Amino acid sequence: MAINASQVGLLIVYTGQGKGKTTAALGLVLRALGHGLRPCVLQFIKSERGRWGEAIMAERLGIAWRALGKGFVFDPARQREDAELAQQGWAMAQAEIASGAYDLVVLDEFTYPLAFGWLDVAEVVAWLVERRPPHLHLVITGRDAPPQLLAAADLVTEMVMVKHPYDAGVRAQLGIEF
Amino acid sequence: MAINASQVGLLIVYTGQGKGKTTAALGLVLRALGHGLRPCVLQFIKSERGRWGEAIMAERLGIAWRALGKGFVFDPARQREDAELAQQGWAMAQAEIASGAYDLVVLDEFTYPLAFGWLDVAEVVAWLVERRPPHLHLVITGRDAPPQLLAAADLVTEMVMVKHPYDAGVRAQLGIEF
């Protein structure tokens, strides 16, 4: 859709320990699509091999969608591989953001490469602030968002876990958790 | 999709003062669609006349979607009209939930009719717990969710507003806020 003067690109962060961070970003993608905005989703941790409900819908709706991760790796011996993946992912994110092809870019679980030190937080935040096209909305999700990112953001919501079904022994539910 | 034994319908509440409550519910709708689950969205406050990005997409995707409200009314003289609308909306919600036609029902901004006393909280919660089909996921959004609802819920996330662009004088952005 045409960019007009009232359109100001927001830097939005959904963080916290509660559920609903990625899910809220997906809702923004749906809303943006309804207005003819062009969304792009880059997932930093989730594996391409996962059969996520949202990835199935993205394919059906023709949404640009890239899964850049291999799932969470808790093996310290493989941290270097994760760091390399994150750096490749960040290079791809920079290219997509700067391309002018999108109005809304979601960097899903992007807080983890920042929090784990796989990327330089100050460099990343400076790039996002200075180089992002002015109309582009950028959404970053994940726990433990670094303070420098929060300081640069326009809108920050912390999702606080009040109650979780795992506590009651209920397994992850298809269509809800994945 | 076929209901299997591991599918347990969750009662999910997104509450709090922060952004992302309705948006997260929309994300669940997208995710559920990806898995062939059948979603239904009932909006209790938002007006049918609004041109919400999500409503446009719902139409395009063939999602059952009903806007039951007339927007927020702050005129005390019209509270009775709001209460009647809420009661009609709740009757429709009960019918849709009990119909067996849906796997995921969203009652958007349903906390307000409860918090404002337009509906009896104890009756509503008892009905939801006892009469909801066992496989059906129910999602309720809105600020000020009553304690009885939280007690009955399986999953509760509080969206906490950490930072909001209105504070910096930025207007609501198309594709993000609506």
mmCIF file of N, CA, C and O in Angstrom, chain A residues 1 6-8 10 12 19-20 22-24 26-28 30-35 37 51 53-54 56-57 60-61 137 150-151 153-165 171 173-178, chain B residues 1 6-8 10 12 19-20 22-24 26-28 30-35 37 51 53-54 56-57 60-61 137 150-151 153-165 170-171 173-178:
data_model
loop_
_atom_site.group_PDB
_atom_site.id
_atom_site.type_symbol
_atom_site.label_atom_id
_atom_site.label_comp_id
_atom_site.label_asym_id
_atom_site.label_seq_id
_atom_site.Cartn_x
_atom_site.Cartn_y
_atom_site.Cartn_z
ATOM 1 N N MET A 1 0.840 -1.194 0.000
ATOM 2 C CA MET A 1 0.000 0.000 0.000
ATOM 3 C C MET A 1 0.872 1.240 0.000
ATOM 4 O O MET A 1 2.025 1.214 0.408
ATOM 5 N N SER A 6 1.578 10.032 7.550
ATOM 6 C CA SER A 6 1.211 9.704 8.927
ATOM 7 C C SER A 6 1.743 8.328 9.339
ATOM 8 O O SER A 6 1.597 7.926 10.476
ATOM 9 N N GLN A 7 2.330 7.594 8.391
ATOM 10 C CA GLN A 7 2.814 6.256 8.688
ATOM 11 C C GLN A 7 4.229 6.344 9.263
ATOM 12 O O GLN A 7 5.166 6.716 8.565
ATOM 13 N N VAL A 8 4.356 6.040 10.543
ATOM 14 C CA VAL A 8 5.647 6.089 11.221
ATOM 15 C C VAL A 8 5.997 4.664 11.627
ATOM 16 O O VAL A 8 5.230 4.017 12.332
ATOM 17 N N LEU A 10 7.226 1.726 13.624
ATOM 18 C CA LEU A 10 7.450 1.528 15.057
ATOM 19 C C LEU A 10 8.412 0.367 15.294
ATOM 20 O O LEU A 10 8.393 -0.612 14.549
ATOM 21 N N ILE A 12 8.789 -2.410 17.855
ATOM 22 C CA ILE A 12 7.921 -3.041 18.848
ATOM 23 C C ILE A 12 8.636 -4.245 19.449
ATOM 24 O O ILE A 12 9.208 -5.053 18.711
ATOM 25 N N LYS A 19 3.375 -16.488 27.889
ATOM 26 C CA LYS A 19 2.988 -16.902 26.544
ATOM 27 C C LYS A 19 2.406 -15.708 25.800
ATOM 28 O O LYS A 19 1.865 -14.794 26.408
ATOM 29 N N GLY A 20 2.494 -15.745 24.467
ATOM 30 C CA GLY A 20 1.796 -14.753 23.664
ATOM 31 C C GLY A 20 2.700 -13.794 22.907
ATOM 32 O O GLY A 20 2.203 -12.893 22.242
ATOM 33 N N THR A 22 5.346 -14.494 20.406
ATOM 34 C CA THR A 22 5.319 -14.828 18.981
ATOM 35 C C THR A 22 3.893 -14.728 18.453
ATOM 36 O O THR A 22 3.654 -14.239 17.348
ATOM 37 N N THR A 23 2.946 -15.182 19.274
ATOM 38 C CA THR A 23 1.548 -15.192 18.870
ATOM 39 C C THR A 23 1.054 -13.779 18.575
ATOM 40 O O THR A 23 0.331 -13.558 17.596
ATOM 41 N N ALA A 24 1.431 -12.810 19.406
ATOM 42 C CA ALA A 24 1.030 -11.424 19.160
ATOM 43 C C ALA A 24 1.680 -10.895 17.880
ATOM 44 O O ALA A 24 1.045 -10.165 17.107
ATOM 45 N N LEU A 26 2.358 -12.667 15.295
ATOM 46 C CA LEU A 26 1.566 -13.276 14.216
ATOM 47 C C LEU A 26 0.267 -12.514 13.995
ATOM 48 O O LEU A 26 -0.178 -12.341 12.867
ATOM 49 N N GLY A 27 -0.339 -12.075 15.086
ATOM 50 C CA GLY A 27 -1.564 -11.284 14.978
ATOM 51 C C GLY A 27 -1.309 -9.987 14.223
ATOM 52 O O GLY A 27 -2.128 -9.560 13.412
ATOM 53 N N LEU A 28 -0.155 -9.357 14.489
ATOM 54 C CA LEU A 28 0.191 -8.132 13.757
ATOM 55 C C LEU A 28 0.370 -8.422 12.266
ATOM 56 O O LEU A 28 -0.011 -7.607 11.423
ATOM 57 N N LEU A 30 -1.200 -10.712 10.562
ATOM 58 C CA LEU A 30 -2.551 -10.884 10.013
ATOM 59 C C LEU A 30 -3.217 -9.520 9.803
ATOM 60 O O LEU A 30 -3.807 -9.244 8.755
ATOM 61 N N ARG A 31 -3.124 -8.666 10.825
ATOM 62 C CA ARG A 31 -3.710 -7.323 10.759
ATOM 63 C C ARG A 31 -3.087 -6.514 9.612
ATOM 64 O O ARG A 31 -3.805 -5.862 8.845
ATOM 65 N N ALA A 32 -1.764 -6.577 9.509
ATOM 66 C CA ALA A 32 -1.062 -5.834 8.458
ATOM 67 C C ALA A 32 -1.492 -6.315 7.069
ATOM 68 O O ALA A 32 -1.742 -5.509 6.168
ATOM 69 N N LEU A 33 -1.610 -7.629 6.918
ATOM 70 C CA LEU A 33 -2.058 -8.191 5.638
ATOM 71 C C LEU A 33 -3.427 -7.649 5.253
ATOM 72 O O LEU A 33 -3.681 -7.370 4.080
ATOM 73 N N GLY A 34 -4.293 -7.502 6.241
ATOM 74 C CA GLY A 34 -5.642 -6.999 5.993
ATOM 75 C C GLY A 34 -5.628 -5.603 5.394
ATOM 76 O O GLY A 34 -6.531 -5.236 4.651
ATOM 77 N N HIS A 35 -4.590 -4.836 5.712
ATOM 78 C CA HIS A 35 -4.481 -3.469 5.191
ATOM 79 C C HIS A 35 -3.580 -3.400 3.958
ATOM 80 O O HIS A 35 -3.218 -2.308 3.516
ATOM 81 N N LEU A 37 -0.494 -4.233 3.798
ATOM 82 C CA LEU A 37 0.932 -4.055 4.099
ATOM 83 C C LEU A 37 1.656 -5.370 3.794
ATOM 84 O O LEU A 37 1.060 -6.443 3.798
ATOM 85 N N ARG A 51 6.766 -28.311 12.101
ATOM 86 C CA ARG A 51 5.515 -28.102 11.363
ATOM 87 C C ARG A 51 4.644 -27.186 12.190
ATOM 88 O O ARG A 51 3.712 -27.624 12.859
ATOM 89 N N GLY A 53 1.893 -24.373 12.908
ATOM 90 C CA GLY A 53 0.636 -23.952 12.290
ATOM 91 C C GLY A 53 0.799 -22.639 11.541
ATOM 92 O O GLY A 53 0.274 -22.457 10.441
ATOM 93 N N GLU A 54 1.581 -21.731 12.130
ATOM 94 C CA GLU A 54 1.744 -20.417 11.516
ATOM 95 C C GLU A 54 2.549 -20.512 10.212
ATOM 96 O O GLU A 54 2.280 -19.775 9.255
ATOM 97 N N ILE A 56 2.552 -23.057 8.177
ATOM 98 C CA ILE A 56 1.627 -23.626 7.187
ATOM 99 C C ILE A 56 0.751 -22.508 6.603
ATOM 100 O O ILE A 56 0.562 -22.402 5.391
ATOM 101 N N MET A 57 0.231 -21.645 7.480
ATOM 102 C CA MET A 57 -0.615 -20.546 7.020
ATOM 103 C C MET A 57 0.180 -19.534 6.198
ATOM 104 O O MET A 57 -0.330 -18.979 5.232
ATOM 105 N N ARG A 60 0.412 -20.715 2.803
ATOM 106 C CA ARG A 60 -0.888 -20.610 2.122
ATOM 107 C C ARG A 60 -1.185 -19.156 1.729
ATOM 108 O O ARG A 60 -1.790 -18.905 0.700
ATOM 109 N N LEU A 61 -0.744 -18.212 2.577
ATOM 110 C CA LEU A 61 -1.052 -16.793 2.342
ATOM 111 C C LEU A 61 0.042 -16.075 1.543
ATOM 112 O O LEU A 61 -0.067 -14.891 1.271
ATOM 113 N N HIS A 137 7.650 -1.051 10.133
ATOM 114 C CA HIS A 137 7.401 -1.530 11.489
ATOM 115 C C HIS A 137 8.260 -2.768 11.721
ATOM 116 O O HIS A 137 8.234 -3.708 10.921
ATOM 117 N N LEU A 150 15.333 -2.204 24.589
ATOM 118 C CA LEU A 150 14.124 -1.602 25.168
ATOM 119 C C LEU A 150 14.188 -0.081 25.101
ATOM 120 O O LEU A 150 13.192 0.596 24.832
ATOM 121 N N ALA A 151 15.382 0.461 25.337
ATOM 122 C CA ALA A 151 15.543 1.919 25.311
ATOM 123 C C ALA A 151 15.254 2.473 23.922
ATOM 124 O O ALA A 151 14.708 3.570 23.780
ATOM 125 N N ALA A 153 13.242 1.085 21.672
ATOM 126 C CA ALA A 153 11.923 0.671 21.160
ATOM 127 C C ALA A 153 10.873 1.755 21.377
ATOM 128 O O ALA A 153 10.975 2.582 22.286
ATOM 129 N N ASP A 154 9.849 1.751 20.517
ATOM 130 C CA ASP A 154 8.707 2.656 20.667
ATOM 131 C C ASP A 154 7.622 2.038 21.540
ATOM 132 O O ASP A 154 6.912 2.730 22.246
ATOM 133 N N LEU A 155 7.465 0.723 21.426
ATOM 134 C CA LEU A 155 6.384 0.036 22.125
ATOM 135 C C LEU A 155 6.953 -1.250 22.713
ATOM 136 O O LEU A 155 7.520 -2.071 21.985
ATOM 137 N N VAL A 156 6.826 -1.394 24.012
ATOM 138 C CA VAL A 156 7.327 -2.602 24.673
ATOM 139 C C VAL A 156 6.215 -3.177 25.537
ATOM 140 O O VAL A 156 5.643 -2.477 26.374
ATOM 141 N N THR A 157 5.893 -4.439 25.305
ATOM 142 C CA THR A 157 4.975 -5.147 26.194
ATOM 143 C C THR A 157 5.720 -6.313 26.808
ATOM 144 O O THR A 157 6.409 -7.059 26.105
ATOM 145 N N GLU A 158 5.574 -6.433 28.129
ATOM 146 C CA GLU A 158 6.126 -7.596 28.802
ATOM 147 C C GLU A 158 5.004 -8.591 29.053
ATOM 148 O O GLU A 158 4.018 -8.270 29.706
ATOM 149 N N MET A 159 5.143 -9.783 28.492
ATOM 150 C CA MET A 159 4.164 -10.824 28.727
ATOM 151 C C MET A 159 4.552 -11.547 30.032
ATOM 152 O O MET A 159 5.600 -12.192 30.097
ATOM 153 N N VAL A 160 3.708 -11.410 31.043
ATOM 154 C CA VAL A 160 3.989 -11.987 32.352
ATOM 155 C C VAL A 160 3.175 -13.269 32.520
ATOM 156 O O VAL A 160 1.962 -13.269 32.308
ATOM 157 N N MET A 161 3.847 -14.345 32.853
ATOM 158 C CA MET A 161 3.154 -15.613 33.042
ATOM 159 C C MET A 161 2.435 -15.615 34.389
ATOM 160 O O MET A 161 3.086 -15.569 35.435
ATOM 161 N N VAL A 162 1.127 -15.632 34.354
ATOM 162 C CA VAL A 162 0.348 -15.672 35.588
ATOM 163 C C VAL A 162 0.006 -17.123 35.916
ATOM 164 O O VAL A 162 0.018 -17.538 37.071
ATOM 165 N N LYS A 163 -0.256 -17.889 34.874
ATOM 166 C CA LYS A 163 -0.665 -19.282 35.073
ATOM 167 C C LYS A 163 -0.371 -20.044 33.791
ATOM 168 O O LYS A 163 -0.633 -19.550 32.692
ATOM 169 N N HIS A 164 0.152 -21.248 33.928
ATOM 170 C CA HIS A 164 0.534 -22.014 32.742
ATOM 171 C C HIS A 164 0.028 -23.449 32.876
ATOM 172 O O HIS A 164 0.187 -24.046 33.933
ATOM 173 N N PRO A 165 -0.562 -23.995 31.791
ATOM 174 C CA PRO A 165 -1.145 -25.344 31.910
ATOM 175 C C PRO A 165 -0.124 -26.428 32.189
ATOM 176 O O PRO A 165 -0.472 -27.472 32.730
ATOM 177 N N ARG A 171 -0.203 -31.297 28.527
ATOM 178 C CA ARG A 171 0.820 -31.227 27.482
ATOM 179 C C ARG A 171 0.560 -30.058 26.524
ATOM 180 O O ARG A 171 -0.546 -29.553 26.432
ATOM 181 N N GLN A 173 -0.488 -28.122 23.419
ATOM 182 C CA GLN A 173 -1.642 -28.412 22.585
ATOM 183 C C GLN A 173 -1.438 -27.906 21.160
ATOM 184 O O GLN A 173 -1.110 -26.742 20.951
ATOM 185 N N LEU A 174 -1.665 -28.800 20.206
ATOM 186 C CA LEU A 174 -1.611 -28.454 18.790
ATOM 187 C C LEU A 174 -2.595 -27.324 18.488
ATOM 188 O O LEU A 174 -3.727 -27.345 18.957
ATOM 189 N N GLY A 175 -2.142 -26.344 17.744
ATOM 190 C CA GLY A 175 -3.003 -25.214 17.387
ATOM 191 C C GLY A 175 -2.949 -24.105 18.421
ATOM 192 O O GLY A 175 -3.432 -23.016 18.175
ATOM 193 N N ILE A 176 -2.360 -24.373 19.565
ATOM 194 C CA ILE A 176 -2.240 -23.346 20.597
ATOM 195 C C ILE A 176 -0.760 -23.027 20.836
ATOM 196 O O ILE A 176 -0.336 -21.890 20.686
ATOM 197 N N GLU A 177 -0.007 -24.072 21.173
ATOM 198 C CA GLU A 177 1.414 -23.857 21.479
ATOM 199 C C GLU A 177 2.285 -23.921 20.233
ATOM 200 O O GLU A 177 3.406 -23.438 20.239
ATOM 201 N N PHE A 178 1.808 -24.580 19.179
ATOM 202 C CA PHE A 178 2.628 -24.744 17.972
ATOM 203 C C PHE A 178 1.759 -24.862 16.753
ATOM 204 O O PHE A 178 0.542 -24.695 16.840
ATOM 205 N N MET B 1 -10.416 -30.739 12.029
ATOM 206 C CA MET B 1 -9.527 -31.893 12.204
ATOM 207 C C MET B 1 -10.094 -32.838 13.259
ATOM 208 O O MET B 1 -10.859 -32.422 14.121
ATOM 209 N N SER B 6 -5.424 -36.638 23.121
ATOM 210 C CA SER B 6 -4.445 -35.739 23.733
ATOM 211 C C SER B 6 -4.876 -34.279 23.617
ATOM 212 O O SER B 6 -4.225 -33.389 24.124
ATOM 213 N N GLN B 7 -5.970 -34.045 22.897
ATOM 214 C CA GLN B 7 -6.435 -32.669 22.697
ATOM 215 C C GLN B 7 -7.313 -32.251 23.871
ATOM 216 O O GLN B 7 -8.411 -32.780 24.061
ATOM 217 N N VAL B 8 -6.802 -31.340 24.687
ATOM 218 C CA VAL B 8 -7.515 -30.847 25.858
ATOM 219 C C VAL B 8 -7.814 -29.373 25.621
ATOM 220 O O VAL B 8 -6.900 -28.588 25.399
ATOM 221 N N LEU B 10 -8.239 -25.695 26.245
ATOM 222 C CA LEU B 10 -7.708 -24.794 27.267
ATOM 223 C C LEU B 10 -8.570 -23.536 27.372
ATOM 224 O O LEU B 10 -9.093 -23.051 26.374
ATOM 225 N N ILE B 12 -7.965 -19.850 28.003
ATOM 226 C CA ILE B 12 -6.807 -18.952 27.936
ATOM 227 C C ILE B 12 -7.277 -17.515 28.148
ATOM 228 O O ILE B 12 -8.261 -17.093 27.536
ATOM 229 N N LYS B 19 -0.243 -3.665 25.345
ATOM 230 C CA LYS B 19 -0.683 -4.017 24.009
ATOM 231 C C LYS B 19 -0.423 -5.487 23.762
ATOM 232 O O LYS B 19 0.486 -6.068 24.343
ATOM 233 N N GLY B 20 -1.208 -6.098 22.858
ATOM 234 C CA GLY B 20 -0.900 -7.451 22.413
ATOM 235 C C GLY B 20 -1.915 -8.503 22.820
ATOM 236 O O GLY B 20 -1.720 -9.678 22.528
ATOM 237 N N THR B 22 -5.543 -8.717 22.121
ATOM 238 C CA THR B 22 -6.318 -9.131 20.942
ATOM 239 C C THR B 22 -5.388 -9.689 19.880
ATOM 240 O O THR B 22 -5.697 -10.692 19.220
ATOM 241 N N THR B 23 -4.233 -9.046 19.745
ATOM 242 C CA THR B 23 -3.273 -9.442 18.728
ATOM 243 C C THR B 23 -2.803 -10.879 18.950
ATOM 244 O O THR B 23 -2.672 -11.643 17.996
ATOM 245 N N ALA B 24 -2.551 -11.245 20.188
ATOM 246 C CA ALA B 24 -2.135 -12.622 20.479
ATOM 247 C C ALA B 24 -3.271 -13.599 20.183
ATOM 248 O O ALA B 24 -3.032 -14.701 19.670
ATOM 249 N N LEU B 26 -5.457 -13.224 17.872
ATOM 250 C CA LEU B 26 -5.452 -13.343 16.409
ATOM 251 C C LEU B 26 -4.365 -14.305 15.943
ATOM 252 O O LEU B 26 -4.556 -15.071 15.005
ATOM 253 N N GLY B 27 -3.215 -14.231 16.599
ATOM 254 C CA GLY B 27 -2.133 -15.152 16.265
ATOM 255 C C GLY B 27 -2.537 -16.593 16.505
ATOM 256 O O GLY B 27 -2.214 -17.486 15.723
ATOM 257 N N LEU B 28 -3.279 -16.839 17.593
ATOM 258 C CA LEU B 28 -3.769 -18.199 17.861
ATOM 259 C C LEU B 28 -4.739 -18.647 16.780
ATOM 260 O O LEU B 28 -4.742 -19.810 16.379
ATOM 261 N N LEU B 30 -4.659 -17.733 13.655
ATOM 262 C CA LEU B 30 -3.838 -18.055 12.477
ATOM 263 C C LEU B 30 -3.190 -19.431 12.634
ATOM 264 O O LEU B 30 -3.211 -20.273 11.732
ATOM 265 N N ARG B 31 -2.614 -19.654 13.819
ATOM 266 C CA ARG B 31 -1.959 -20.926 14.121
ATOM 267 C C ARG B 31 -2.949 -22.084 14.040
ATOM 268 O O ARG B 31 -2.660 -23.127 13.445
ATOM 269 N N ALA B 32 -4.110 -21.880 14.613
ATOM 270 C CA ALA B 32 -5.138 -22.922 14.612
ATOM 271 C C ALA B 32 -5.578 -23.251 13.189
ATOM 272 O O ALA B 32 -5.716 -24.436 12.820
ATOM 273 N N LEU B 33 -5.768 -22.210 12.378
ATOM 274 C CA LEU B 33 -6.145 -22.427 10.978
ATOM 275 C C LEU B 33 -5.121 -23.295 10.261
ATOM 276 O O LEU B 33 -5.479 -24.141 9.442
ATOM 277 N N GLY B 34 -3.851 -23.053 10.573
ATOM 278 C CA GLY B 34 -2.770 -23.810 9.940
ATOM 279 C C GLY B 34 -2.885 -25.304 10.199
ATOM 280 O O GLY B 34 -2.458 -26.129 9.399
ATOM 281 N N HIS B 35 -3.479 -25.657 11.322
ATOM 282 C CA HIS B 35 -3.642 -27.066 11.684
ATOM 283 C C HIS B 35 -5.037 -27.586 11.338
ATOM 284 O O HIS B 35 -5.396 -28.696 11.747
ATOM 285 N N LEU B 37 -7.841 -26.504 12.440
ATOM 286 C CA LEU B 37 -8.843 -26.284 13.484
ATOM 287 C C LEU B 37 -9.811 -25.189 13.014
ATOM 288 O O LEU B 37 -9.471 -24.371 12.167
ATOM 289 N N ARG B 51 -13.134 -0.666 10.332
ATOM 290 C CA ARG B 51 -12.450 -1.387 9.261
ATOM 291 C C ARG B 51 -11.141 -1.907 9.822
ATOM 292 O O ARG B 51 -10.066 -1.368 9.569
ATOM 293 N N GLY B 53 -8.037 -4.362 10.265
ATOM 294 C CA GLY B 53 -7.256 -5.219 9.375
ATOM 295 C C GLY B 53 -7.594 -6.680 9.575
ATOM 296 O O GLY B 53 -7.703 -7.454 8.620
ATOM 297 N N GLU B 54 -7.796 -7.077 10.842
ATOM 298 C CA GLU B 54 -8.059 -8.484 11.138
ATOM 299 C C GLU B 54 -9.428 -8.916 10.605
ATOM 300 O O GLU B 54 -9.607 -10.045 10.164
ATOM 301 N N ILE B 56 -10.902 -7.706 7.948
ATOM 302 C CA ILE B 56 -10.739 -7.836 6.492
ATOM 303 C C ILE B 56 -10.143 -9.204 6.171
ATOM 304 O O ILE B 56 -10.605 -9.920 5.276
ATOM 305 N N MET B 57 -9.110 -9.599 6.927
ATOM 306 C CA MET B 57 -8.476 -10.899 6.691
ATOM 307 C C MET B 57 -9.421 -12.050 7.033
ATOM 308 O O MET B 57 -9.419 -13.076 6.366
ATOM 309 N N ARG B 60 -11.579 -12.649 4.187
ATOM 310 C CA ARG B 60 -10.836 -13.270 3.096
ATOM 311 C C ARG B 60 -10.579 -14.753 3.365
ATOM 312 O O ARG B 60 -10.565 -15.580 2.468
ATOM 313 N N LEU B 61 -10.344 -15.083 4.656
ATOM 314 C CA LEU B 61 -9.999 -16.464 5.020
ATOM 315 C C LEU B 61 -11.235 -17.295 5.386
ATOM 316 O O LEU B 61 -11.109 -18.476 5.712
ATOM 317 N N HIS B 137 -10.855 -24.931 22.663
ATOM 318 C CA HIS B 137 -10.010 -23.896 23.258
ATOM 319 C C HIS B 137 -10.782 -22.591 23.267
ATOM 320 O O HIS B 137 -11.330 -22.176 22.236
ATOM 321 N N LEU B 150 -9.863 -15.769 36.253
ATOM 322 C CA LEU B 150 -8.448 -16.178 36.314
ATOM 323 C C LEU B 150 -8.316 -17.511 37.042
ATOM 324 O O LEU B 150 -7.518 -18.370 36.657
ATOM 325 N N ALA B 151 -9.119 -17.687 38.084
ATOM 326 C CA ALA B 151 -9.045 -18.931 38.861
ATOM 327 C C ALA B 151 -9.451 -20.128 38.013
ATOM 328 O O ALA B 151 -8.901 -21.220 38.162
ATOM 329 N N ALA B 153 -9.161 -20.333 34.708
ATOM 330 C CA ALA B 153 -8.381 -20.423 33.466
ATOM 331 C C ALA B 153 -7.226 -21.408 33.590
ATOM 332 O O ALA B 153 -6.720 -21.672 34.679
ATOM 333 N N ASP B 154 -6.821 -21.981 32.438
ATOM 334 C CA ASP B 154 -5.648 -22.859 32.389
ATOM 335 C C ASP B 154 -4.376 -22.058 32.141
ATOM 336 O O ASP B 154 -3.301 -22.424 32.604
ATOM 337 N N LEU B 155 -4.496 -21.023 31.329
ATOM 338 C CA LEU B 155 -3.324 -20.245 30.921
ATOM 339 C C LEU B 155 -3.691 -18.765 31.000
ATOM 340 O O LEU B 155 -4.669 -18.336 30.391
ATOM 341 N N VAL B 156 -2.935 -18.032 31.778
ATOM 342 C CA VAL B 156 -3.176 -16.594 31.917
ATOM 343 C C VAL B 156 -1.870 -15.854 31.654
ATOM 344 O O VAL B 156 -0.852 -16.144 32.278
ATOM 345 N N THR B 157 -1.907 -14.926 30.701
ATOM 346 C CA THR B 157 -0.783 -14.028 30.509
ATOM 347 C C THR B 157 -1.254 -12.608 30.764
ATOM 348 O O THR B 157 -2.309 -12.202 30.275
ATOM 349 N N GLU B 158 -0.475 -11.884 31.548
ATOM 350 C CA GLU B 158 -0.740 -10.468 31.756
ATOM 351 C C GLU B 158 0.185 -9.664 30.853
ATOM 352 O O GLU B 158 1.404 -9.782 30.945
ATOM 353 N N MET B 159 -0.396 -8.892 29.962
ATOM 354 C CA MET B 159 0.386 -8.015 29.105
ATOM 355 C C MET B 159 0.633 -6.716 29.872
ATOM 356 O O MET B 159 -0.310 -5.963 30.152
ATOM 357 N N VAL B 160 1.889 -6.471 30.193
ATOM 358 C CA VAL B 160 2.252 -5.293 30.980
ATOM 359 C C VAL B 160 2.830 -4.235 30.045
ATOM 360 O O VAL B 160 3.737 -4.522 29.265
ATOM 361 N N MET B 161 2.279 -3.032 30.113
ATOM 362 C CA MET B 161 2.766 -1.965 29.263
ATOM 363 C C MET B 161 4.064 -1.417 29.830
ATOM 364 O O MET B 161 4.084 -0.848 30.921
ATOM 365 N N VAL B 162 5.156 -1.616 29.102
ATOM 366 C CA VAL B 162 6.451 -1.101 29.545
ATOM 367 C C VAL B 162 6.694 0.258 28.895
ATOM 368 O O VAL B 162 7.235 1.171 29.511
ATOM 369 N N LYS B 163 6.259 0.388 27.651
ATOM 370 C CA LYS B 163 6.503 1.625 26.904
ATOM 371 C C LYS B 163 5.475 1.693 25.783
ATOM 372 O O LYS B 163 5.196 0.684 25.136
ATOM 373 N N HIS B 164 4.927 2.870 25.565
ATOM 374 C CA HIS B 164 3.874 3.013 24.573
ATOM 375 C C HIS B 164 4.151 4.228 23.699
ATOM 376 O O HIS B 164 4.487 5.286 24.212
ATOM 377 N N PRO B 165 3.983 4.094 22.369
ATOM 378 C CA PRO B 165 4.361 5.210 21.489
ATOM 379 C C PRO B 165 3.491 6.445 21.684
ATOM 380 O O PRO B 165 3.920 7.548 21.365
ATOM 381 N N VAL B 170 3.211 9.725 19.172
ATOM 382 C CA VAL B 170 3.013 9.058 17.881
ATOM 383 C C VAL B 170 1.565 8.559 17.800
ATOM 384 O O VAL B 170 1.076 7.933 18.730
ATOM 385 N N ARG B 171 0.885 8.844 16.700
ATOM 386 C CA ARG B 171 -0.507 8.427 16.537
ATOM 387 C C ARG B 171 -0.627 6.926 16.294
ATOM 388 O O ARG B 171 0.337 6.261 15.903
ATOM 389 N N GLN B 173 -1.079 3.596 14.532
ATOM 390 C CA GLN B 173 -0.592 3.275 13.205
ATOM 391 C C GLN B 173 -1.431 2.181 12.551
ATOM 392 O O GLN B 173 -1.646 1.128 13.146
ATOM 393 N N LEU B 174 -1.868 2.438 11.337
ATOM 394 C CA LEU B 174 -2.603 1.464 10.536
ATOM 395 C C LEU B 174 -1.785 0.180 10.367
ATOM 396 O O LEU B 174 -0.590 0.269 10.098
ATOM 397 N N GLY B 175 -2.420 -0.933 10.558
ATOM 398 C CA GLY B 175 -1.721 -2.212 10.408
ATOM 399 C C GLY B 175 -1.059 -2.651 11.708
ATOM 400 O O GLY B 175 -0.615 -3.783 11.810
ATOM 401 N N ILE B 176 -0.992 -1.778 12.678
ATOM 402 C CA ILE B 176 -0.388 -2.137 13.965
ATOM 403 C C ILE B 176 -1.447 -2.081 15.057
ATOM 404 O O ILE B 176 -1.728 -3.060 15.746
ATOM 405 N N GLU B 177 -2.074 -0.912 15.198
ATOM 406 C CA GLU B 177 -3.057 -0.719 16.261
ATOM 407 C C GLU B 177 -4.459 -1.146 15.813
ATOM 408 O O GLU B 177 -5.332 -1.374 16.643
ATOM 409 N N PHE B 178 -4.688 -1.179 14.501
ATOM 410 C CA PHE B 178 -6.032 -1.494 14.020
ATOM 411 C C PHE B 178 -5.986 -2.130 12.662
ATOM 412 O O PHE B 178 -4.903 -2.416 12.160
#
